Short mmCIF file of C-alpha atoms and ligand atoms in Angstrom, two decimals:
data_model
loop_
_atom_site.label_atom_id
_atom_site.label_comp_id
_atom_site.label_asym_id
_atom_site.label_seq_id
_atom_site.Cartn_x
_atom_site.Cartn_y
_atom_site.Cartn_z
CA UNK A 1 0.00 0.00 0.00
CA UNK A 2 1.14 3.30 -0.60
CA UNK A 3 -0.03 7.13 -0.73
CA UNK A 4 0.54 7.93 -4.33
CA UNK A 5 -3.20 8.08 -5.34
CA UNK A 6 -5.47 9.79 -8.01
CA UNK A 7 -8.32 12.50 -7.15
CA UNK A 8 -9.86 13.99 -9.86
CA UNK A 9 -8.14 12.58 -12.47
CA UNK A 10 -4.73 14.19 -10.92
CA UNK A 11 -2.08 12.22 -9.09
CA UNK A 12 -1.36 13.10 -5.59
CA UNK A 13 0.96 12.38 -2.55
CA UNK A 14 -0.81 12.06 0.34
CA UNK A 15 -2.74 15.68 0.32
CA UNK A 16 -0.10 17.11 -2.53
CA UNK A 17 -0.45 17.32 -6.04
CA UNK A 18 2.34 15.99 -7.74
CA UNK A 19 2.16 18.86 -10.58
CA UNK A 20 2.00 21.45 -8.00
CA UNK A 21 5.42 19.95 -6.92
CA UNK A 22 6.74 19.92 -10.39
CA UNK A 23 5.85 23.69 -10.82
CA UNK A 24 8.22 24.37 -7.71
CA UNK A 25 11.14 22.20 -8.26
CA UNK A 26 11.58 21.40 -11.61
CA UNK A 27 11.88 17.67 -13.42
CA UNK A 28 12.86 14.90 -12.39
CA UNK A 29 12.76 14.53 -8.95
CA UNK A 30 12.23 11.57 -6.90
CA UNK A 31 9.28 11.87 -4.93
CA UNK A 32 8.39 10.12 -1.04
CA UNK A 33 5.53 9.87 1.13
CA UNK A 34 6.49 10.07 4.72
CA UNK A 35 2.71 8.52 5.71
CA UNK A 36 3.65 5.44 3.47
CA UNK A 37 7.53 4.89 5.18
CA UNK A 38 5.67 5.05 8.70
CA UNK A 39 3.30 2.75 7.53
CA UNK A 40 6.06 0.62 6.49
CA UNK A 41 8.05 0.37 9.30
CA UNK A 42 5.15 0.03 11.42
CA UNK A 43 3.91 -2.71 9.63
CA UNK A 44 7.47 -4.75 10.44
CA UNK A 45 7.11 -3.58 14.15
CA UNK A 46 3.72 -4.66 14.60
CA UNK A 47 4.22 -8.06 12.78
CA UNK A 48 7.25 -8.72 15.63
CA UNK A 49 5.43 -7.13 18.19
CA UNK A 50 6.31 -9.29 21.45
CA UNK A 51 9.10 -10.97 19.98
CA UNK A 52 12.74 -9.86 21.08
CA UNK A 53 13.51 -8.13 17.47
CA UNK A 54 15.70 -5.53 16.11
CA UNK A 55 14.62 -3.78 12.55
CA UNK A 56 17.90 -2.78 11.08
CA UNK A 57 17.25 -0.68 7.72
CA UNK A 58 19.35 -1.65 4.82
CA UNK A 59 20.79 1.99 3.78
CA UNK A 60 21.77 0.96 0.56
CA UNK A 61 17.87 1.30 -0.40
CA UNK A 62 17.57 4.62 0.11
CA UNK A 63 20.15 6.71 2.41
CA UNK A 64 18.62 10.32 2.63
CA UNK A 65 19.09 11.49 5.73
CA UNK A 66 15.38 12.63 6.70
CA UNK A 67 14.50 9.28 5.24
CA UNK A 68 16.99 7.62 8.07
CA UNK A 69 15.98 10.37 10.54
CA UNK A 70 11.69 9.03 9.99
CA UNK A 71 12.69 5.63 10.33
CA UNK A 72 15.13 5.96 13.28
CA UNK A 73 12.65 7.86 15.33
CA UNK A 74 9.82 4.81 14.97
CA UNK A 75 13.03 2.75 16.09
CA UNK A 76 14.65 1.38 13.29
CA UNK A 77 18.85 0.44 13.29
CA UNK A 78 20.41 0.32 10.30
CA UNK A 79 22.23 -2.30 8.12
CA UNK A 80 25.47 -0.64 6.84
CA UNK A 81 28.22 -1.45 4.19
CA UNK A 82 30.68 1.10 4.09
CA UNK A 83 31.87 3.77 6.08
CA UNK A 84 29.62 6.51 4.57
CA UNK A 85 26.63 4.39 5.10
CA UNK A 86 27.82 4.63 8.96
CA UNK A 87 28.37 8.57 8.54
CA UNK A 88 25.07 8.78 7.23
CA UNK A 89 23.38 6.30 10.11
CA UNK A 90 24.99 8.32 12.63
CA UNK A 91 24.09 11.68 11.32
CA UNK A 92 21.02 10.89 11.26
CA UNK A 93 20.64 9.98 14.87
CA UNK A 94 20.52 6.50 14.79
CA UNK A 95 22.17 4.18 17.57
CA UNK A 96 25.56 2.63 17.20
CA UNK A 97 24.29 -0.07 19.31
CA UNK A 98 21.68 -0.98 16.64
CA UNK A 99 24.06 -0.61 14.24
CA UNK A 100 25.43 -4.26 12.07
CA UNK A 101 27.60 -3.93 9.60
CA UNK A 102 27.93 -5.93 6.57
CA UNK A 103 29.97 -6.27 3.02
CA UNK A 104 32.74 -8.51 1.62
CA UNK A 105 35.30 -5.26 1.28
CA UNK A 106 35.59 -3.75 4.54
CA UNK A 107 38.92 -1.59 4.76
CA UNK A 108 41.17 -0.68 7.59
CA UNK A 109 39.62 2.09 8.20
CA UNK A 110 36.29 1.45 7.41
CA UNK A 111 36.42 -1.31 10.52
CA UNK A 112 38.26 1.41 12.88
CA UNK A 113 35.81 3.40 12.19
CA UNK A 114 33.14 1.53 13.34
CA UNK A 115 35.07 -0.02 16.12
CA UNK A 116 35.16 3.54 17.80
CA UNK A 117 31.42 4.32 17.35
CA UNK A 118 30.94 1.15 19.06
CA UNK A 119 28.08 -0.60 16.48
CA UNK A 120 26.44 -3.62 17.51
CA UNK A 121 28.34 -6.27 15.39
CA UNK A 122 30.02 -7.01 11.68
CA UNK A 123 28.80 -9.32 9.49
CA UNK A 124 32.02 -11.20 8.55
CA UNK A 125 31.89 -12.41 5.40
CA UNK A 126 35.79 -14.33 4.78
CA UNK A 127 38.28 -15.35 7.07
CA UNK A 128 41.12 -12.75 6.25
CA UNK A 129 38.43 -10.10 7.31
CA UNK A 130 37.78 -12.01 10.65
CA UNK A 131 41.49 -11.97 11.13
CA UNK A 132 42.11 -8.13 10.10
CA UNK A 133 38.78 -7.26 12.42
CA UNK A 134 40.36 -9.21 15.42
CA UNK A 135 43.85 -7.49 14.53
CA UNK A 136 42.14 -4.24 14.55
CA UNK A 137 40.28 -4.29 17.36
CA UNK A 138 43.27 -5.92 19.18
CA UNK A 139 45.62 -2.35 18.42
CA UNK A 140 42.58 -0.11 19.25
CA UNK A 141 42.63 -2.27 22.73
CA UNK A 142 38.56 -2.96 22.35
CA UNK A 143 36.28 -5.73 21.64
CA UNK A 144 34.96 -6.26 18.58
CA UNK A 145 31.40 -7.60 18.02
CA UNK A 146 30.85 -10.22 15.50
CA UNK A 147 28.40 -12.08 13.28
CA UNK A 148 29.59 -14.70 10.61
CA UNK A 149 27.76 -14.12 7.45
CA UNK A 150 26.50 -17.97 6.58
CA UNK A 151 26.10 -18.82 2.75
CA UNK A 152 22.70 -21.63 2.85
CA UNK A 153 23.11 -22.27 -0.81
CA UNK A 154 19.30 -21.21 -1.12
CA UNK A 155 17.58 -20.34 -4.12
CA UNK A 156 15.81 -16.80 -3.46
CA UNK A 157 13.64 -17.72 -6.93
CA UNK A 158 14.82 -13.99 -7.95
CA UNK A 159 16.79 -11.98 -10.70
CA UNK A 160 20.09 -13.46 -10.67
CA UNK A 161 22.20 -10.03 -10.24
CA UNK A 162 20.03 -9.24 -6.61
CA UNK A 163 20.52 -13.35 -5.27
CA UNK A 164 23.24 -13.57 -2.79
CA UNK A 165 22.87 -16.74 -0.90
CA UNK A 166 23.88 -19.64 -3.24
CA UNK A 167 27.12 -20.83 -3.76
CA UNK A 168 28.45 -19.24 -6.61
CA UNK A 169 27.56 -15.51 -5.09
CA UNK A 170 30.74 -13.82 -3.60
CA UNK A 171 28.68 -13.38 -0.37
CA UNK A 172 29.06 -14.89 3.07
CA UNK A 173 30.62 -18.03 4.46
CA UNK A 174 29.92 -21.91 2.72
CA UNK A 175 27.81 -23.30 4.87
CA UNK A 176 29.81 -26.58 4.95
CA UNK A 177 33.05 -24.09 6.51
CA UNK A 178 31.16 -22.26 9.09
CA UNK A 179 31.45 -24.23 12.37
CA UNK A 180 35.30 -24.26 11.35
CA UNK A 181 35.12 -20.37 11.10
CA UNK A 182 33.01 -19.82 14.18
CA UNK A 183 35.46 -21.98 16.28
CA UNK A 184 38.48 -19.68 14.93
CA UNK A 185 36.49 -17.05 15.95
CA UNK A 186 35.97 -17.96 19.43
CA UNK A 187 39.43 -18.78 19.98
CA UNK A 188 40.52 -15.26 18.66
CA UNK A 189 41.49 -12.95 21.11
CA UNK A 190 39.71 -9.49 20.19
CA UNK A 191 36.57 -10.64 18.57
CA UNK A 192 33.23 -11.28 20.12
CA UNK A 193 30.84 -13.89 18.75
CA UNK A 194 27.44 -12.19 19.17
CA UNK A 195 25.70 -13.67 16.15
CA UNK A 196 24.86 -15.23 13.14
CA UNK A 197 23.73 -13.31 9.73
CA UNK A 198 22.37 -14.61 6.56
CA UNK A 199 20.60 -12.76 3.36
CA UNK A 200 19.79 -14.77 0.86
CA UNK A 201 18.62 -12.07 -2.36
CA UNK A 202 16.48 -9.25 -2.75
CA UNK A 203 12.81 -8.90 -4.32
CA UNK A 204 11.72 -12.46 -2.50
CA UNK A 205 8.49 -12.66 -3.46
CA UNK A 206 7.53 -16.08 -1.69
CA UNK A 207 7.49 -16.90 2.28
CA UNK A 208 9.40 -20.62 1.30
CA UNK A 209 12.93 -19.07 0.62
CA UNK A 210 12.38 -17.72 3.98
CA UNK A 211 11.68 -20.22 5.82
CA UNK A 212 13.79 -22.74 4.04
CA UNK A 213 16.94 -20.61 4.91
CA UNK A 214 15.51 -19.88 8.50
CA UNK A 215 15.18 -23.79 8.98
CA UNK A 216 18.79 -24.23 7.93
CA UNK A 217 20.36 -21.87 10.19
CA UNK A 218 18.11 -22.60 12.73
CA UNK A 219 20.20 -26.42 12.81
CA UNK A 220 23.36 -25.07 12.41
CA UNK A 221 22.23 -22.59 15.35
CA UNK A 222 21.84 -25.65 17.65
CA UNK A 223 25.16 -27.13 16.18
CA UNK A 224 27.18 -24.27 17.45
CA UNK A 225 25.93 -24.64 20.63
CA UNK A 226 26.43 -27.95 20.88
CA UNK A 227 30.34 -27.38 20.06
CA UNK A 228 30.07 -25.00 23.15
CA UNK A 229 29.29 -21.53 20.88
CA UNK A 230 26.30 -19.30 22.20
CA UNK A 231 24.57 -16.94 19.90
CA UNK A 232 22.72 -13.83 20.88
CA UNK A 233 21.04 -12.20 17.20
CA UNK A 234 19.81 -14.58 14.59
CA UNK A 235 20.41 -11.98 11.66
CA UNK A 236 17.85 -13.33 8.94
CA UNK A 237 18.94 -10.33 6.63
CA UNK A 238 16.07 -8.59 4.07
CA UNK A 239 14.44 -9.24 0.94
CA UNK A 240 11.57 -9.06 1.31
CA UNK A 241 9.58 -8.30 -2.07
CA UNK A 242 7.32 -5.55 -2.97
CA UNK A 243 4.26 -5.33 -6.53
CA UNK A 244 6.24 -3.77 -9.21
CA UNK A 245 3.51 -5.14 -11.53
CA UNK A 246 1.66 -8.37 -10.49
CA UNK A 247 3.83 -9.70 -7.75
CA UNK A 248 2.16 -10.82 -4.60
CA UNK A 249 4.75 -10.81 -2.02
CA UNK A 250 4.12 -11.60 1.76
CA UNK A 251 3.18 -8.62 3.78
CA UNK A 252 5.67 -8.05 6.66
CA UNK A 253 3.32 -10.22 8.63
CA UNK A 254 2.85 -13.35 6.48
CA UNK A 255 6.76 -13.28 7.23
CA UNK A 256 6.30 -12.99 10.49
CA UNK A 257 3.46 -15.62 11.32
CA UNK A 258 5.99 -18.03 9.17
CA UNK A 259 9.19 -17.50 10.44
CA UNK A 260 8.00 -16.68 14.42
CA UNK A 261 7.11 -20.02 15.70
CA UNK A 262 10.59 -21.29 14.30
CA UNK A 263 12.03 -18.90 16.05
CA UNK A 264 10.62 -19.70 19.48
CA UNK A 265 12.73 -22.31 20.02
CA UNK A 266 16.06 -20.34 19.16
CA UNK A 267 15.66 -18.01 22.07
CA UNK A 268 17.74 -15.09 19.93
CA UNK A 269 17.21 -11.66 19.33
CA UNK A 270 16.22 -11.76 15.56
CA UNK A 271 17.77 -8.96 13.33
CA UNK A 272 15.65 -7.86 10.21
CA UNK A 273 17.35 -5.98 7.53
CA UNK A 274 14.89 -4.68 5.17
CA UNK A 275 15.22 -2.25 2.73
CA UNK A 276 13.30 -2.08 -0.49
CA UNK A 277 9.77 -3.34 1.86
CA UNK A 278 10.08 -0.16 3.56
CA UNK A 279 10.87 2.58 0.95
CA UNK A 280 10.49 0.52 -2.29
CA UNK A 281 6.64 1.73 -3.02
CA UNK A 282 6.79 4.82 -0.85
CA UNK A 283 8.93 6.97 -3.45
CA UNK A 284 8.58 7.74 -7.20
CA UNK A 285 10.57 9.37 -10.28
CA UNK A 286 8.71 12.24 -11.26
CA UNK A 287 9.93 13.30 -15.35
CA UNK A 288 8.63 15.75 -18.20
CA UNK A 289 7.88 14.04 -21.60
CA UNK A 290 10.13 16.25 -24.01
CA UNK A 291 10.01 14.51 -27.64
CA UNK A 292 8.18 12.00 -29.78
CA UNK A 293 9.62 10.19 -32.32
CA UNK A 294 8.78 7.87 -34.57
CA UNK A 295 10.05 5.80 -36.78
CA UNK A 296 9.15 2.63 -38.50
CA UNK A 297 9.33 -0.24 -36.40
CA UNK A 298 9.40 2.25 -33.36
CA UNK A 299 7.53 4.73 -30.70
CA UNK A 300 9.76 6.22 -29.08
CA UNK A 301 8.81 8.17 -26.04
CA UNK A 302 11.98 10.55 -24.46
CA UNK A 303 11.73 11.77 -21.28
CA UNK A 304 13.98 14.25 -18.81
CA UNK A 305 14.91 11.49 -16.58
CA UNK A 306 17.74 9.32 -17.71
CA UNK A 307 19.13 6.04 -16.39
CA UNK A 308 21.53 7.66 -14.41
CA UNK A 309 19.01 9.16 -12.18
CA UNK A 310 17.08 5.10 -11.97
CA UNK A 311 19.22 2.79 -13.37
CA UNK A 312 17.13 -1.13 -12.53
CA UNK A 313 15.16 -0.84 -15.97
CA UNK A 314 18.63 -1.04 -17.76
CA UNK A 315 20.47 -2.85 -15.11
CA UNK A 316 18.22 -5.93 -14.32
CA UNK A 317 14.91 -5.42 -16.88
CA UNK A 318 13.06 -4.27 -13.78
CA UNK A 319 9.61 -3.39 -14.42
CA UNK A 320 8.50 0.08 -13.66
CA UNK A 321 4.71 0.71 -13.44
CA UNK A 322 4.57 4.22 -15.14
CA UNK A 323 1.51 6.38 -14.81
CA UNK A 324 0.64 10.16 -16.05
CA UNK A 325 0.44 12.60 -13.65
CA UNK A 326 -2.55 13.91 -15.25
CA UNK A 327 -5.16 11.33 -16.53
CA UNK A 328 -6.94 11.45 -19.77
CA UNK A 329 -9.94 9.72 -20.56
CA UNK A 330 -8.97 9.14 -24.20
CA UNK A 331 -8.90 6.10 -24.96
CA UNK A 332 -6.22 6.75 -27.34
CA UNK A 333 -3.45 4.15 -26.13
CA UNK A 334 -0.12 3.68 -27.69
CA UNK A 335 2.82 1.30 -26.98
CA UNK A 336 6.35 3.61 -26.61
CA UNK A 337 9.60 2.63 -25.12
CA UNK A 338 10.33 5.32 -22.79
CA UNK A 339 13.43 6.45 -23.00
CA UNK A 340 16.40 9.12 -21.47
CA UNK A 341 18.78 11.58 -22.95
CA UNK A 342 21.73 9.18 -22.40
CA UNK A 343 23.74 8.11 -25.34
CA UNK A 344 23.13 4.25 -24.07
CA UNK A 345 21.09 2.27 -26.26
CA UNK A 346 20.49 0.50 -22.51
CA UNK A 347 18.72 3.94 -21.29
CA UNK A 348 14.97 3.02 -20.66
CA UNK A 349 12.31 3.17 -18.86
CA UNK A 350 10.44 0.37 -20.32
CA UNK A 351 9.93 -1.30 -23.63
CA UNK A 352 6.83 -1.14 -25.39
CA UNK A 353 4.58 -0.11 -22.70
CA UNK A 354 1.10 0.72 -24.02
CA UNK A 355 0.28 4.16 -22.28
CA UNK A 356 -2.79 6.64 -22.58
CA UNK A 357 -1.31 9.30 -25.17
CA UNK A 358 1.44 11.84 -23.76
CA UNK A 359 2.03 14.98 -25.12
CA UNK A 360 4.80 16.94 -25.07
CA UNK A 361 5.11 18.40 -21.58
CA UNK A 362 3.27 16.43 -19.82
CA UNK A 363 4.67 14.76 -16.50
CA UNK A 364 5.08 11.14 -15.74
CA UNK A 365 5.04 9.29 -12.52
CA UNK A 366 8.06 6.28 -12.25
CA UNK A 367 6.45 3.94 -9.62
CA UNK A 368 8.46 1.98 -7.22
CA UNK A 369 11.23 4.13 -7.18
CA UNK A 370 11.69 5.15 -3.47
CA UNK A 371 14.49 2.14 -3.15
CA UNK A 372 17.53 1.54 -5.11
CA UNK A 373 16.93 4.65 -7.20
CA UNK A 374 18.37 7.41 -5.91
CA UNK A 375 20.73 5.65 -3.92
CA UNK A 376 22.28 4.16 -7.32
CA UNK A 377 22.12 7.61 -9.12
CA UNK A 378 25.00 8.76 -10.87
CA UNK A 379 26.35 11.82 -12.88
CA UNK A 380 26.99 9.83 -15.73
CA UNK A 381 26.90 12.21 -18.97
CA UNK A 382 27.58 15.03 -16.41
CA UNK A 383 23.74 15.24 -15.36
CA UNK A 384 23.41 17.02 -11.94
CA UNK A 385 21.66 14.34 -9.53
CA UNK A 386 18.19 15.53 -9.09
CA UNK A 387 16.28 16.65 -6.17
CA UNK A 388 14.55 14.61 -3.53
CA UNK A 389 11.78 15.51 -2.26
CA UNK A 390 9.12 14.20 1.27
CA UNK A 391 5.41 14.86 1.64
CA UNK A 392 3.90 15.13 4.73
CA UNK A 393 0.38 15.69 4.53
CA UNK A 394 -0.53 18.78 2.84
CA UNK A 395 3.42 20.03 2.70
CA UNK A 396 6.41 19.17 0.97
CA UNK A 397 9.99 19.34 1.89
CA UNK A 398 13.18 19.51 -0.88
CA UNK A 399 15.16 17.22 1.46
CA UNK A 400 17.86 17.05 -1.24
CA UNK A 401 18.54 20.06 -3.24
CA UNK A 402 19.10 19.13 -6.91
CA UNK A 403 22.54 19.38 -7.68
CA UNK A 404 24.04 22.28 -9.93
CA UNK A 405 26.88 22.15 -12.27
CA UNK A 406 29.22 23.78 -9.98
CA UNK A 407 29.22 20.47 -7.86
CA UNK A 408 29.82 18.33 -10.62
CA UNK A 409 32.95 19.38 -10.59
CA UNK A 410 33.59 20.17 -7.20
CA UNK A 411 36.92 18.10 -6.42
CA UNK A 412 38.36 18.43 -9.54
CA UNK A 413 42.17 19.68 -9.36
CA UNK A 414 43.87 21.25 -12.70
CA UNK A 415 47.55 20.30 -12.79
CA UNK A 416 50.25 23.31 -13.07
CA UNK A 417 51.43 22.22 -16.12
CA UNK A 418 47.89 22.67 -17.77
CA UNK A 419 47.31 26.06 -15.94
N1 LLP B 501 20.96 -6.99 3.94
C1 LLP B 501 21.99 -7.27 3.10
C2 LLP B 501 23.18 -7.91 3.64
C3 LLP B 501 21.87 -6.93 1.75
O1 LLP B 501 22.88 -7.22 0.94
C4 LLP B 501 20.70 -6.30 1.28
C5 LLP B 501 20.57 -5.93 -0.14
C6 LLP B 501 19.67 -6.01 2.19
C7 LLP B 501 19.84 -6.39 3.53
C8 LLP B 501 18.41 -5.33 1.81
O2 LLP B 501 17.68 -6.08 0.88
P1 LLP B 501 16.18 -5.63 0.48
O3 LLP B 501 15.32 -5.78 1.72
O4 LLP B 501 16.23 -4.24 0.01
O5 LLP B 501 15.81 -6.59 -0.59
N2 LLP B 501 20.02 -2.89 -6.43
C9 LLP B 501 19.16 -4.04 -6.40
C10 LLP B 501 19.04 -4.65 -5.03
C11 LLP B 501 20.36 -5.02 -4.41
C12 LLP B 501 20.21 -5.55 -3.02
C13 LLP B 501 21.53 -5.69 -2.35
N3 LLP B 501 21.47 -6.13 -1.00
C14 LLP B 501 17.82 -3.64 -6.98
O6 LLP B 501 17.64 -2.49 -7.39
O7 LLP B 501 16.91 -4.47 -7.09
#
């Protein structure tokens, strides 16, 4: 469910009109509705309700910082991969001590860093990085938190590029190695064992991956203890799915009325790490049609926003729903691909969508966009990143000026020699 909804013909966030929006800050912009995060991260809190639980946003998804600040005030932690994610996190007010810290790359300084903020654990993902944590953490004279990152060889039934939990994927530890790792890591003299992690893809769109991976870890759970090893935070990671078209994913409780009575027996503190569930449907990409052209085997639709403002159409085929911002009743449909300005033949929006006729000007909703689409923006062709901008009600914030072209090049050095 979200808060992007037509009345009288004219699309709206919450109690704002999307084109009234447009008139103040220009195209494109990505677009959220503060009602529809809350809802979201509600909706996870409620579905745990009762059950020791910690909701750790994945930042990747969507980092603004009055994004982080919303979701940290209902609660949330955060799941981090680099050091900026932790900036971020911490700027934005959230705890170290719900902190947990993933990634298979984690440099020197990137671990020091979040060895003197104190965060709730790592997610190891290799042995070298167990051994550099432990030598880190034994020069800073501290402690150092960890979680092994578990590899269940489970299918996630997703797009290859977003499944991280089978064998082949860089991510995690074999599942076959881990009791060997976790006993290295006990014996280790700077490192904590607080946990266990596991994610096993992105855009799940079934309960079974779930609670196949659960039921897995759950055994080798009991096997570590056995060998004398206690765990504290089951970290079941995210992925949960959300309707780009005709998906039916499980709500955030489905998940939870399949996964909690497994649990009950564990007797951990389970760690969620959801990202696109919580911000996936609750932003869009708002852009300005600007040409037409035809030619003879095509419809081309262009449109201000470009692929390096929203980049899973061309990356992974991802299906955007994409809706006018004005409806029509015409019944004058056409199929376009929707394209950007970028000289990529891979710059699109979609591929012979049939849409109500668009004329030049008018403005087009990008649905699904509030995760994974600013967040993987980029200046490529030297665009300017665009604005961001939250509804609350009947206001709207900027909460991320659109860049100008000073900042593109803001950095950039001339050498002497070219002076
Ligand atoms: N935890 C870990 C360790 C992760 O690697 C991820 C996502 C998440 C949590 C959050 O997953 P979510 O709940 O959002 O599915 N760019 C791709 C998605 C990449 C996901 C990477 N890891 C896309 O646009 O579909």
């Amino acid at each position: 469910m979200h808060d992007f909804v037509y009345k009288n013909n004219e699309l709206y966030c919450e109690d704002v009109a999307v084109r009234a929006i447009a008139q103040r800050v220009g195209t494109p912009f990505y677009l959220y509705s503060s009602n529809t995060l809350l809802n979201h991260i509600r909706a996870f809190k409620n579905a745990f309700n009762g059950a020791p639980h910690l909701i750790c946003y994945a930042l990747k998804a969507n980092p603004n910082g009055t994004v982080l600040r919303l979701l940290g005030r209902e609660g949330a932690g955060a799941d981090i991969v680099s050091g900026g994610d932790l900036f971020r996190a911490l700027r934005a007010g959230i705890d170290p001590g719900k902190i947990v810290y993933a990634g298979v790359g984690k440099r020197r300084d990137e671990i020091e860093y979040a060895l003197k903020m104190s965060i709730l654990m790592f997610n190891v993902e290799s042995g070298e990085e167990l051994l550099a944590i432990d030598r880190a953490a034994g020069e800073m004279r501290c402690k150092a938190p960890i979680a092994l990152r578990v590899n269940p060889d489970i299918d996630p039934r997703t797009h290859a590029y977003i499944s991280t939990g089978m064998k082949e994927n860089k991510f995690g530890i074999p599942f076959e190695q881990a009791l060997e790792y976790y006993q290295t890591a006990k014996d280790l003299p700077n490192v904590e064992v607080v946990g266990v992690h596991q994610h096993i893809g992105s855009q799940i769109t079934e309960v079974r991956p779930f609670v196949d991976a659960l039921g897995k870890l759950l055994g080798f759970v009991r096997n570590l203890r056995a060998a004398g090893i206690e765990i504290k935070y089951l970290n079941i990671g995210g992925g949960l799915g959300i309707t780009y078209k005709d998906e039916t994913p499980p709500n955030p409780q489905e998940l939870a009325d399949a996964i909690r009575p497994l649990l009950e027996q564990a007797g951990c503190t389970l760690i969620l790490e959801p990202g696109r569930a919580i911000t996936g449907n609750a932003g869009i990409l708002v852009t300005r049609a600007l040409y037409h052209k035809k030619t003879k085997d095509k419809n081309f639709l262009i449109v201000d926003a470009g692929m390096n403002d929203l980049i899973r159409p061309s990356l992974y085929e991802a299906y955007h729903e994409i809706k006018p911002v004005i409806e029509t009743d015409s019944d004058d449909h056409e199929a376009f691909d929707v394209v950007g300005p970028i000289c990529e033949s891979g710059d699109f929006f979609a591929k012979n969508r049939r849409l109500a006729a668009v004329n030049q000007g008018d403005l087009l909703a990008i649905m699904g966009a509030g995760a994974y689409g600013f967040s993987m923006s980029s200046n490529y062709n030297s665009r300017p990143r665009v604005a961001e901008v939250m509804v609350k009600g009947s206001e709207f914030f900027t909460i991320r000026e659109r860049e100008n072209y000073d900042e593109l090049i803001r950095g950039e050095k001339v050498p002497r020699w070219l002076d």
